[in-house]
């Protein structure tokens, strides 16, 4: 991949912003702050699942300074970071599957697992 560092940073931030947009509305439904709409929730879960595959290629050498909250620890602990991103992809896929059931008793824990994955990486790798 040939990209300027700032383009890689913008790219991955864009993918995370889009994920947060959908995940935020899903969270509001899980918490009951917005009426649960099974079809809409499922659509968003599918989008998050697909988007989760995108940011990884934006993490490349020379992109851990400047207009980014991504910490150099990502490079120092690459396997751990990659494991977290892989977990995000897997858990998002699980959530998208479970979302099709429309059963909040299953959706809630699956949603929580994805959220934990977001937070895990933020705690370790985001300023
Ligand atoms: C969100 C969002 C995150 C995660 C995280 C979960 O909606 O934008 O980064 O959930 O807060 O702990």
Coordinates of C-alpha atoms and ligand atoms in Angstrom, one line a residue:
X1 CA 0.0 0.0 0.0
X2 CA 1.4 3.4 -1.0
X3 CA -0.1 6.1 1.1
X4 CA 0.9 9.3 2.8
X5 CA 0.8 8.9 6.6
X6 CA -2.0 11.6 6.9
X7 CA -4.1 9.7 4.4
X8 CA -3.7 6.5 6.3
X9 CA -4.7 8.3 9.5
X10 CA -7.7 9.9 7.8
X11 CA -8.7 6.5 6.3
X12 CA -8.7 4.6 9.5
X13 CA -10.3 7.4 11.5
X14 CA -13.1 7.5 8.9
X15 CA -13.8 3.8 9.2
X16 CA -13.9 4.1 13.0
X17 CA -16.2 7.1 12.9
X18 CA -18.6 5.3 10.6
X19 CA -18.5 2.3 13.0
X20 CA -19.2 4.5 16.0
X21 CA -22.1 6.1 14.2
X22 CA -23.9 2.8 13.8
X23 CA -22.7 1.2 17.0
X24 CA -23.9 4.3 18.9
X25 CA -27.4 3.9 17.6
X26 CA -27.3 0.2 18.3
X27 CA -26.2 0.9 21.8
X28 CA -29.1 3.3 22.3
X29 CA -31.5 0.5 21.3
X30 CA -29.8 -2.0 23.6
X31 CA -30.1 0.4 26.4
X32 CA -33.7 1.2 25.6
X33 CA -33.0 4.9 24.9
X34 CA -34.3 4.4 21.3
X35 CA -37.0 2.0 20.4
X36 CA -35.6 -1.3 19.3
X37 CA -36.2 -1.8 15.5
X38 CA -34.9 -5.3 14.7
X39 CA -34.5 -4.6 11.0
X40 CA -32.6 -1.4 11.5
X41 CA -30.5 -2.9 14.2
X42 CA -29.6 -5.8 12.0
X43 CA -28.7 -3.6 9.1
X44 CA -26.4 -1.5 11.3
X45 CA -24.8 -4.7 12.8
X46 CA -24.1 -5.9 9.3
X47 CA -22.5 -2.6 8.4
X48 CA -20.3 -2.6 11.5
X49 CA -19.3 -6.2 10.7
X50 CA -18.1 -5.2 7.3
X51 CA -16.5 -1.9 8.4
X52 CA -14.6 -3.7 11.1
X53 CA -12.4 -5.3 8.4
X54 CA -11.3 -2.0 7.0
X55 CA -9.2 0.0 9.5
X56 CA -6.3 -2.5 9.8
X57 CA -4.6 -1.6 6.6
X58 CA -4.4 2.0 7.7
X59 CA -2.1 1.1 10.6
X60 CA 1.3 1.4 9.0
X61 CA 4.8 2.6 10.0
X62 CA 5.1 6.4 10.4
X63 CA 1.4 6.9 11.3
X64 CA 1.7 7.1 15.1
X65 CA 2.4 10.8 15.5
X66 CA 0.7 13.9 14.3
X67 CA -3.0 14.1 14.0
X68 CA -3.7 10.7 15.6
X69 CA -4.6 9.3 18.9
X70 CA -3.1 6.0 17.9
X71 CA -0.1 5.2 20.2
X72 CA 3.3 3.9 19.1
X73 CA 2.5 0.9 21.4
X74 CA 0.6 -0.5 18.4
X75 CA 3.9 -1.1 16.7
X76 CA 5.6 -2.3 19.9
X77 CA 2.8 -4.8 20.7
X78 CA 1.7 -5.5 17.2
X79 CA 0.5 -9.1 17.8
X80 CA -1.7 -7.9 20.7
X81 CA -3.1 -5.1 18.6
X82 CA -3.8 -7.4 15.7
X83 CA -5.4 -9.9 18.0
X84 CA -7.7 -7.1 19.2
X85 CA -8.6 -6.1 15.7
X86 CA -9.3 -9.7 14.8
X87 CA -11.5 -10.1 17.8
X88 CA -13.4 -7.1 16.7
X89 CA -14.0 -8.6 13.3
X90 CA -15.1 -12.0 14.8
X91 CA -17.3 -10.5 17.5
X92 CA -18.9 -8.1 15.0
X93 CA -19.7 -11.0 12.7
X94 CA -21.3 -12.9 15.6
X95 CA -23.3 -9.8 16.6
X96 CA -24.6 -9.5 13.0
X97 CA -25.6 -13.1 13.0
X98 CA -27.4 -12.9 16.4
X99 CA -29.1 -9.6 15.4
X100 CA -31.0 -11.6 12.8
X101 CA -32.9 -13.4 15.6
X102 CA -34.3 -10.2 16.9
X103 CA -33.9 -11.7 20.4
X104 CA -32.6 -9.0 22.7
X105 CA -31.6 -11.6 25.3
X106 CA -29.0 -12.9 22.8
X107 CA -28.2 -9.5 21.2
X108 CA -27.3 -7.7 24.4
X109 CA -24.4 -10.0 25.4
X110 CA -23.1 -10.1 21.8
X111 CA -23.3 -6.3 21.7
X112 CA -21.4 -6.1 25.0
X113 CA -18.6 -8.4 23.7
X114 CA -18.1 -6.0 20.7
X115 CA -18.1 -3.0 23.0
X116 CA -15.5 -4.6 25.2
X117 CA -13.3 -5.2 22.2
X118 CA -13.5 -1.5 21.3
X119 CA -12.6 -0.5 24.8
X120 CA -9.8 -3.0 25.2
X121 CA -7.9 -1.5 22.3
X122 CA -8.7 2.1 23.3
X123 CA -7.4 1.4 26.8
X124 CA -4.1 0.0 25.5
X125 CA -3.5 1.7 22.2
X126 CA -5.4 5.0 22.1
X127 CA -4.3 8.3 23.7
Ligands
LIG1 C1 -19.2 3.1 21.2 C2 -18.0 3.8 20.7 C3 -16.9 3.1 21.2 C4 -17.4 2.0 22.0 C5 -16.9 1.9 23.4 C6 -17.4 0.7 24.1 O1 -20.3 3.4 20.9 O2 -17.9 4.8 20.0 O3 -15.7 3.4 21.0 O4 -18.8 2.0 22.0 O5 -17.2 3.1 24.1 O6 -16.8 0.6 25.4

